[in-house]
């Protein structure tokens, strides 16, 4: 297993922000990952599991502990004619291509989502009217509290909009199976291409970003629309800016800090609250050291649950 000390984390996120981790490990298999977590637990070392780092704000102060990155666990196999199994670190666009080549439909939405299978299951990633939950069959999950691995099915996962019942601080996705109907490969390719073209037109893919910053507060209220209408598109704090192409995307213009991003997020929340009396909850997860004031941006969660 590759291990690096004092590893810079900015490189492992799509936003390109983050200080150093005490240690960064790349397990090559589920067995190596399980063994690593057991050793860290015994030593009392804090850990954090990361996939593509595409939905993550990492503190510029870094992370005191071990980061476990799954991106070398990438095996994909067709278990049955309509059942595709992938290890946690397999990239969604790669999985979507693999499925399409085998005439399996249902992952066309995922071709532009730069995350891994593990991150996509935890986040119930979705787009274009579909999400992981629509094709999810089961997943092998390590419960770090007990050291046991269980195969969880859809009914155990309680999938909701951009979340599920698992807690990434405790449960680690080792692999997942997806049940997918057959279709003509050319038709799947057509839908995939349509989704890809739409992204190139509507997302600022030229700058480091982490996708949508905030969740949609209500099914019929897109965060991007509310932000746009609130006039956030000119906002900039240091080297963090709201994208001029998509109001729910924050872009790193080069060397932005996590603090700059959070101050910008607060301003975006304030402007939407003022105009629409709605609280925006961040979609992103955080890793590392943040102050209580910085974390208050995430505390809108309480308001979200009450809805
Ligand atoms: C350009 C761009 C476009 C995007 N478009 C979309 C979109 O259309 N729809 C959408 O839903 N998202 C989108 N995203 C966000 C992101 O790609 C998804 O949320 C993705 O599923 C995150 O996966 P990841 O592997 O990068 O997770 P990470 O960012 O690495 O981690 C996110 C969370 O998942 C946890 N996690 C990761 N792997 C595991 C594992 N194996 N076991 C347990 N927990 C794990 C982490 O601890 C963390 O809490 C976009 C991002 C970008 C940059």
GROMACS .gro file of C-alpha atoms and ligand atoms in nm:
model
  360
    1UNK     CA    1   0.000   0.000   0.000
    2UNK     CA    2   0.128   0.346  -0.091
    3UNK     CA    3   0.170   0.571   0.216
    4UNK     CA    4   0.289   0.934   0.217
    5UNK     CA    5   0.365   1.149   0.521
    6UNK     CA    6   0.282   1.521   0.535
    7UNK     CA    7   0.087   1.479   0.212
    8UNK     CA    8  -0.063   1.788   0.045
    9UNK     CA    9  -0.438   1.735   0.011
   10UNK     CA   10  -0.514   2.012  -0.241
   11UNK     CA   11  -0.409   1.766  -0.514
   12UNK     CA   12  -0.671   1.509  -0.420
   13UNK     CA   13  -0.972   1.739  -0.450
   14UNK     CA   14  -1.131   1.888  -0.758
   15UNK     CA   15  -1.146   2.227  -0.580
   16UNK     CA   16  -0.765   2.217  -0.532
   17UNK     CA   17  -0.782   2.344  -0.173
   18UNK     CA   18  -0.645   2.176   0.140
   19UNK     CA   19  -0.339   2.171   0.367
   20UNK     CA   20  -0.136   1.861   0.456
   21UNK     CA   21  -0.252   1.533   0.610
   22UNK     CA   22  -0.028   1.360   0.862
   23UNK     CA   23  -0.053   1.055   0.639
   24UNK     CA   24  -0.223   0.968   0.307
   25UNK     CA   25  -0.281   0.599   0.228
   26UNK     CA   26  -0.395   0.429  -0.091
   27UNK     CA   27  -0.517   0.077  -0.012
   28UNK     CA   28  -0.517  -0.152  -0.317
   29UNK     CA   29  -0.801  -0.377  -0.204
   30UNK     CA   30  -1.088  -0.406   0.041
   31UNK     CA   31  -0.877  -0.641   0.256
   32UNK     CA   32  -0.596  -0.382   0.281
   33UNK     CA   33  -0.846  -0.109   0.368
   34UNK     CA   34  -1.011  -0.320   0.641
   35UNK     CA   35  -0.672  -0.402   0.790
   36UNK     CA   36  -0.566  -0.034   0.780
   37UNK     CA   37  -0.882   0.083   0.958
   38UNK     CA   38  -0.832  -0.181   1.231
   39UNK     CA   39  -0.473  -0.063   1.286
   40UNK     CA   40  -0.572   0.305   1.296
   41UNK     CA   41  -0.850   0.229   1.541
   42UNK     CA   42  -0.612   0.038   1.769
   43UNK     CA   43  -0.361   0.327   1.759
   44UNK     CA   44  -0.636   0.585   1.822
   45UNK     CA   45  -0.545   0.771   1.501
   46UNK     CA   46  -0.823   0.983   1.346
   47UNK     CA   47  -0.901   0.886   0.985
   48UNK     CA   48  -1.112   1.011   0.697
   49UNK     CA   49  -1.207   0.818   0.384
   50UNK     CA   50  -1.204   1.001   0.054
   51UNK     CA   51  -1.281   0.904  -0.305
   52UNK     CA   52  -1.257   1.151  -0.592
   53UNK     CA   53  -1.258   1.451  -0.356
   54UNK     CA   54  -1.520   1.608  -0.580
   55UNK     CA   55  -1.770   1.699  -0.311
   56UNK     CA   56  -1.531   1.806  -0.045
   57UNK     CA   57  -1.399   2.124   0.116
   58UNK     CA   58  -1.071   2.043   0.290
   59UNK     CA   59  -0.936   2.291   0.545
   60UNK     CA   60  -0.628   2.485   0.439
   61UNK     CA   61  -0.500   2.390   0.787
   62UNK     CA   62  -0.504   2.028   0.672
   63UNK     CA   63  -0.604   1.711   0.857
   64UNK     CA   64  -0.438   1.573   1.169
   65UNK     CA   65  -0.471   1.202   1.106
   66UNK     CA   66  -0.471   0.954   0.820
   67UNK     CA   67  -0.659   1.006   0.496
   68UNK     CA   68  -0.763   0.681   0.329
   69UNK     CA   69  -0.810   0.733  -0.045
   70UNK     CA   70  -0.990   0.458  -0.233
   71UNK     CA   71  -0.890   0.555  -0.588
   72UNK     CA   72  -0.671   0.248  -0.639
   73UNK     CA   73  -0.961   0.010  -0.569
   74UNK     CA   74  -1.111   0.028  -0.916
   75UNK     CA   75  -1.220  -0.322  -1.027
   76UNK     CA   76  -1.546  -0.348  -1.219
   77UNK     CA   77  -1.706  -0.678  -1.316
   78UNK     CA   78  -2.031  -0.803  -1.464
   79UNK     CA   79  -2.156  -1.036  -1.197
   80UNK     CA   80  -2.471  -1.139  -1.383
   81UNK     CA   81  -2.604  -1.017  -1.720
   82UNK     CA   82  -2.780  -0.719  -1.554
   83UNK     CA   83  -2.575  -0.679  -1.238
   84UNK     CA   84  -2.258  -0.471  -1.240
   85UNK     CA   85  -2.025  -0.475  -0.939
   86UNK     CA   86  -1.765  -0.203  -0.881
   87UNK     CA   87  -1.508  -0.140  -0.609
   88UNK     CA   88  -1.544   0.182  -0.410
   89UNK     CA   89  -1.273   0.372  -0.597
   90UNK     CA   90  -1.406   0.311  -0.950
   91UNK     CA   91  -1.484   0.644  -1.115
   92UNK     CA   92  -1.847   0.705  -1.210
   93UNK     CA   93  -1.776   0.820  -1.570
   94UNK     CA   94  -1.566   0.505  -1.624
   95UNK     CA   95  -1.839   0.286  -1.474
   96UNK     CA   96  -2.101   0.458  -1.692
   97UNK     CA   97  -1.892   0.391  -2.006
   98UNK     CA   98  -1.838   0.029  -1.902
   99UNK     CA   99  -2.213  -0.017  -1.849
  100UNK     CA  100  -2.296   0.142  -2.186
  101UNK     CA  101  -2.049  -0.083  -2.369
  102UNK     CA  102  -2.224  -0.383  -2.214
  103UNK     CA  103  -2.567  -0.254  -2.321
  104UNK     CA  104  -2.671  -0.164  -1.964
  105UNK     CA  105  -2.882   0.147  -1.912
  106UNK     CA  106  -2.930   0.369  -1.606
  107UNK     CA  107  -2.593   0.538  -1.553
  108UNK     CA  108  -2.622   0.789  -1.838
  109UNK     CA  109  -2.676   1.061  -1.574
  110UNK     CA  110  -2.337   0.986  -1.415
  111UNK     CA  111  -2.104   1.043  -1.707
  112UNK     CA  112  -2.014   1.399  -1.598
  113UNK     CA  113  -1.996   1.334  -1.222
  114UNK     CA  114  -1.626   1.310  -1.134
  115UNK     CA  115  -1.672   1.106  -0.814
  116UNK     CA  116  -1.617   0.744  -0.718
  117UNK     CA  117  -1.867   0.467  -0.647
  118UNK     CA  118  -1.815   0.505  -0.269
  119UNK     CA  119  -1.873   0.880  -0.272
  120UNK     CA  120  -2.169   0.844  -0.506
  121UNK     CA  121  -2.341   0.591  -0.280
  122UNK     CA  122  -2.286   0.802   0.033
  123UNK     CA  123  -2.410   1.117  -0.144
  124UNK     CA  124  -2.679   0.941  -0.350
  125UNK     CA  125  -2.530   1.133  -0.641
  126UNK     CA  126  -2.771   1.221  -0.915
  127UNK     CA  127  -2.849   1.441  -1.212
  128UNK     CA  128  -3.082   1.468  -1.511
  129UNK     CA  129  -3.376   1.332  -1.309
  130UNK     CA  130  -3.205   1.016  -1.185
  131UNK     CA  131  -2.972   0.911  -0.904
  132UNK     CA  132  -2.767   0.620  -0.771
  133UNK     CA  133  -3.064   0.497  -0.567
  134UNK     CA  134  -3.254   0.420  -0.892
  135UNK     CA  135  -3.008   0.143  -0.990
  136UNK     CA  136  -2.860   0.050  -0.652
  137UNK     CA  137  -2.881  -0.321  -0.567
  138UNK     CA  138  -2.652  -0.366  -0.265
  139UNK     CA  139  -2.316  -0.265  -0.119
  140UNK     CA  140  -2.048  -0.419   0.099
  141UNK     CA  141  -2.004  -0.188   0.395
  142UNK     CA  142  -1.734  -0.194   0.664
  143UNK     CA  143  -1.867  -0.080   1.000
  144UNK     CA  144  -1.552   0.065   1.159
  145UNK     CA  145  -1.710   0.054   1.506
  146UNK     CA  146  -1.739  -0.327   1.502
  147UNK     CA  147  -1.489  -0.419   1.228
  148UNK     CA  148  -1.764  -0.619   1.054
  149UNK     CA  149  -1.851  -0.619   0.685
  150UNK     CA  150  -2.219  -0.643   0.590
  151UNK     CA  151  -2.397  -0.656   0.256
  152UNK     CA  152  -2.664  -0.384   0.272
  153UNK     CA  153  -2.956  -0.368   0.032
  154UNK     CA  154  -3.152  -0.070  -0.092
  155UNK     CA  155  -3.405  -0.090   0.193
  156UNK     CA  156  -3.122  -0.059   0.449
  157UNK     CA  157  -2.985   0.255   0.288
  158UNK     CA  158  -3.282   0.496   0.329
  159UNK     CA  159  -3.173   0.694   0.025
  160UNK     CA  160  -3.297   1.052   0.008
  161UNK     CA  161  -3.201   1.355  -0.196
  162UNK     CA  162  -2.817   1.364  -0.174
  163UNK     CA  163  -2.795   1.149   0.134
  164UNK     CA  164  -2.843   0.801   0.279
  165UNK     CA  165  -2.846   0.633   0.619
  166UNK     CA  166  -2.470   0.570   0.628
  167UNK     CA  167  -2.233   0.789   0.827
  168UNK     CA  168  -1.901   0.822   0.641
  169UNK     CA  169  -1.725   0.876   0.976
  170UNK     CA  170  -1.820   0.517   1.064
  171UNK     CA  171  -1.929   0.324   0.754
  172UNK     CA  172  -1.698   0.265   0.459
  173UNK     CA  173  -1.831   0.152   0.121
  174UNK     CA  174  -1.601  -0.124  -0.007
  175UNK     CA  175  -1.795  -0.205  -0.325
  176UNK     CA  176  -2.145  -0.176  -0.468
  177UNK     CA  177  -2.368  -0.364  -0.711
  178UNK     CA  178  -2.599  -0.195  -0.958
  179UNK     CA  179  -2.902  -0.356  -1.120
  180UNK     CA  180  -2.940  -0.221  -1.472
  181UNK     CA  181  -3.183  -0.295  -1.754
  182UNK     CA  182  -3.057  -0.384  -2.102
  183UNK     CA  183  -3.085  -0.139  -2.389
  184UNK     CA  184  -2.938  -0.082  -2.733
  185UNK     CA  185  -2.583   0.061  -2.685
  186UNK     CA  186  -2.641   0.333  -2.950
  187UNK     CA  187  -2.947   0.459  -2.758
  188UNK     CA  188  -2.752   0.467  -2.430
  189UNK     CA  189  -2.470   0.651  -2.607
  190UNK     CA  190  -2.716   0.908  -2.745
  191UNK     CA  191  -2.855   0.987  -2.398
  192UNK     CA  192  -2.503   0.998  -2.251
  193UNK     CA  193  -2.385   1.242  -2.518
  194UNK     CA  194  -2.690   1.463  -2.459
  195UNK     CA  195  -2.607   1.483  -2.085
  196UNK     CA  196  -2.241   1.552  -2.155
  197UNK     CA  197  -2.317   1.833  -2.399
  198UNK     CA  198  -2.556   1.991  -2.148
  199UNK     CA  199  -2.280   1.998  -1.883
  200UNK     CA  200  -2.026   2.160  -2.111
  201UNK     CA  201  -2.278   2.438  -2.179
  202UNK     CA  202  -2.395   2.495  -1.820
  203UNK     CA  203  -2.097   2.427  -1.591
  204UNK     CA  204  -1.766   2.610  -1.543
  205UNK     CA  205  -1.548   2.309  -1.622
  206UNK     CA  206  -1.239   2.522  -1.691
  207UNK     CA  207  -1.181   2.616  -1.323
  208UNK     CA  208  -1.128   2.394  -1.018
  209UNK     CA  209  -1.466   2.347  -0.845
  210UNK     CA  210  -1.659   2.090  -0.643
  211UNK     CA  211  -1.988   2.087  -0.829
  212UNK     CA  212  -2.301   2.231  -0.672
  213UNK     CA  213  -2.220   2.411  -0.348
  214UNK     CA  214  -2.571   2.402  -0.198
  215UNK     CA  215  -2.856   2.152  -0.214
  216UNK     CA  216  -3.188   2.252  -0.366
  217UNK     CA  217  -3.390   2.371  -0.063
  218UNK     CA  218  -3.717   2.231  -0.202
  219UNK     CA  219  -3.785   1.995  -0.495
  220UNK     CA  220  -3.921   2.281  -0.708
  221UNK     CA  221  -3.664   2.539  -0.596
  222UNK     CA  222  -3.322   2.493  -0.756
  223UNK     CA  223  -3.044   2.650  -0.549
  224UNK     CA  224  -2.878   2.775  -0.869
  225UNK     CA  225  -3.191   2.964  -0.973
  226UNK     CA  226  -3.241   3.120  -0.626
  227UNK     CA  227  -2.876   3.224  -0.611
  228UNK     CA  228  -2.887   3.371  -0.960
  229UNK     CA  229  -3.203   3.568  -0.878
  230UNK     CA  230  -3.036   3.693  -0.558
  231UNK     CA  231  -2.755   3.846  -0.763
  232UNK     CA  232  -2.459   3.644  -0.633
  233UNK     CA  233  -2.280   3.607  -0.964
  234UNK     CA  234  -2.041   3.899  -0.905
  235UNK     CA  235  -1.933   3.783  -0.559
  236UNK     CA  236  -1.567   3.713  -0.500
  237UNK     CA  237  -1.367   3.667  -0.179
  238UNK     CA  238  -0.991   3.652  -0.230
  239UNK     CA  239  -0.941   3.393  -0.501
  240UNK     CA  240  -1.274   3.220  -0.451
  241UNK     CA  241  -1.553   3.339  -0.680
  242UNK     CA  242  -1.905   3.250  -0.779
  243UNK     CA  243  -1.895   3.118  -1.134
  244UNK     CA  244  -2.037   3.351  -1.398
  245UNK     CA  245  -2.175   3.043  -1.577
  246UNK     CA  246  -2.353   2.872  -1.285
  247UNK     CA  247  -2.451   3.061  -0.966
  248UNK     CA  248  -2.435   2.746  -0.749
  249UNK     CA  249  -2.073   2.675  -0.843
  250UNK     CA  250  -1.779   2.827  -0.655
  251UNK     CA  251  -1.458   2.832  -0.854
  252UNK     CA  252  -1.100   2.851  -0.730
  253UNK     CA  253  -0.932   3.120  -0.940
  254UNK     CA  254  -0.592   3.001  -0.813
  255UNK     CA  255  -0.464   2.959  -0.457
  256UNK     CA  256  -0.798   3.023  -0.280
  257UNK     CA  257  -0.811   2.920   0.088
  258UNK     CA  258  -1.086   2.723   0.259
  259UNK     CA  259  -1.160   3.033   0.470
  260UNK     CA  260  -1.217   3.247   0.160
  261UNK     CA  261  -1.457   2.983   0.026
  262UNK     CA  262  -1.653   2.977   0.352
  263UNK     CA  263  -1.685   3.354   0.372
  264UNK     CA  264  -1.817   3.346   0.015
  265UNK     CA  265  -2.064   3.068   0.103
  266UNK     CA  266  -2.194   3.277   0.395
  267UNK     CA  267  -2.253   3.574   0.168
  268UNK     CA  268  -2.439   3.355  -0.080
  269UNK     CA  269  -2.659   3.213   0.199
  270UNK     CA  270  -2.727   3.565   0.333
  271UNK     CA  271  -2.835   3.699  -0.006
  272UNK     CA  272  -3.078   3.410  -0.067
  273UNK     CA  273  -3.216   3.438   0.289
  274UNK     CA  274  -3.273   3.809   0.239
  275UNK     CA  275  -3.450   3.772  -0.095
  276UNK     CA  276  -3.639   3.442  -0.055
  277UNK     CA  277  -3.642   3.373   0.323
  278UNK     CA  278  -3.494   3.031   0.252
  279UNK     CA  279  -3.186   2.871   0.410
  280UNK     CA  280  -2.942   2.704   0.176
  281UNK     CA  281  -2.768   2.393   0.312
  282UNK     CA  282  -2.426   2.302   0.169
  283UNK     CA  283  -2.407   1.984  -0.036
  284UNK     CA  284  -2.031   1.957   0.026
  285UNK     CA  285  -1.873   1.761   0.309
  286UNK     CA  286  -1.580   1.900   0.507
  287UNK     CA  287  -1.252   1.750   0.620
  288UNK     CA  288  -1.000   1.893   0.869
  289UNK     CA  289  -0.993   2.178   1.116
  290UNK     CA  290  -1.252   2.455   1.092
  291UNK     CA  291  -1.361   2.711   1.352
  292UNK     CA  292  -1.714   2.700   1.500
  293UNK     CA  293  -1.791   3.019   1.311
  294UNK     CA  294  -1.683   2.857   0.983
  295UNK     CA  295  -1.890   2.544   1.056
  296UNK     CA  296  -2.200   2.758   1.117
  297UNK     CA  297  -2.245   2.759   0.737
  298UNK     CA  298  -2.332   2.385   0.768
  299UNK     CA  299  -2.561   2.434   1.067
  300UNK     CA  300  -2.854   2.524   0.845
  301UNK     CA  301  -2.905   2.147   0.852
  302UNK     CA  302  -3.136   2.186   1.150
  303UNK     CA  303  -3.361   2.413   0.944
  304UNK     CA  304  -3.355   2.162   0.656
  305UNK     CA  305  -3.470   1.874   0.879
  306UNK     CA  306  -3.766   2.074   1.005
  307UNK     CA  307  -3.906   2.117   0.651
  308LIG     C1  308  -1.778   1.936  -1.208
  308LIG     C2  309  -1.859   1.861  -1.105
  308LIG     C3  310  -1.988   1.823  -1.136
  308LIG     C4  311  -2.065   1.753  -1.039
  308LIG     N1  312  -2.191   1.716  -1.073
  308LIG     C5  313  -2.264   1.648  -0.983
  308LIG     C6  314  -2.397   1.606  -1.017
  308LIG     O1  315  -2.448   1.631  -1.126
  308LIG     N2  316  -2.467   1.537  -0.923
  308LIG     C7  317  -2.415   1.505  -0.801
  308LIG     O2  318  -2.484   1.439  -0.720
  308LIG     N3  319  -2.289   1.544  -0.767
  308LIG     C8  320  -2.212   1.614  -0.855
  308LIG     N4  321  -2.087   1.653  -0.820
  308LIG     C9  322  -2.036   1.625  -0.682
  308LIG    C10  323  -1.962   1.491  -0.666
  308LIG     O3  324  -1.897   1.453  -0.786
  308LIG    C11  325  -2.053   1.378  -0.617
  308LIG     O4  326  -2.114   1.411  -0.494
  308LIG    C12  327  -1.974   1.247  -0.598
  308LIG     O5  328  -2.063   1.143  -0.573
  308LIG    C13  329  -1.874   1.252  -0.482
  308LIG     O6  330  -1.792   1.137  -0.492
  308LIG     P1  331  -1.639   1.142  -0.445
  308LIG     O7  332  -1.583   1.006  -0.462
  308LIG     O8  333  -1.567   1.251  -0.515
  308LIG     O9  334  -1.659   1.177  -0.292
  308LIG     P2  335  -1.561   1.265  -0.198
  308LIG    O10  336  -1.572   1.407  -0.240
  308LIG    O11  337  -1.426   1.204  -0.199
  308LIG    O12  338  -1.630   1.242  -0.060
  308LIG    C14  339  -1.761   1.290  -0.036
  308LIG    C15  340  -1.813   1.221   0.090
  308LIG    O13  341  -1.823   1.081   0.065
  308LIG    C16  342  -1.747   1.010   0.161
  308LIG     N5  343  -1.689   0.893   0.093
  308LIG    C17  344  -1.616   0.888  -0.020
  308LIG     N6  345  -1.585   0.760  -0.049
  308LIG    C18  346  -1.639   0.683   0.049
  308LIG    C19  347  -1.640   0.544   0.077
  308LIG     N7  348  -1.581   0.454  -0.002
  308LIG     N8  349  -1.706   0.501   0.188
  308LIG    C20  350  -1.768   0.590   0.270
  308LIG     N9  351  -1.768   0.723   0.250
  308LIG    C21  352  -1.705   0.769   0.138
  308LIG    C22  353  -1.641   1.106   0.211
  308LIG    O14  354  -1.598   1.070   0.342
  308LIG    C23  355  -1.720   1.236   0.210
  308LIG    O15  356  -1.798   1.244   0.327
  308LIG    C24  357  -2.008   1.722  -0.912
  308LIG    C25  358  -1.877   1.761  -0.884
  308LIG    C26  359  -1.803   1.831  -0.978
  308LIG    C27  360  -1.662   1.870  -0.944
   0.00000   0.00000   0.00000
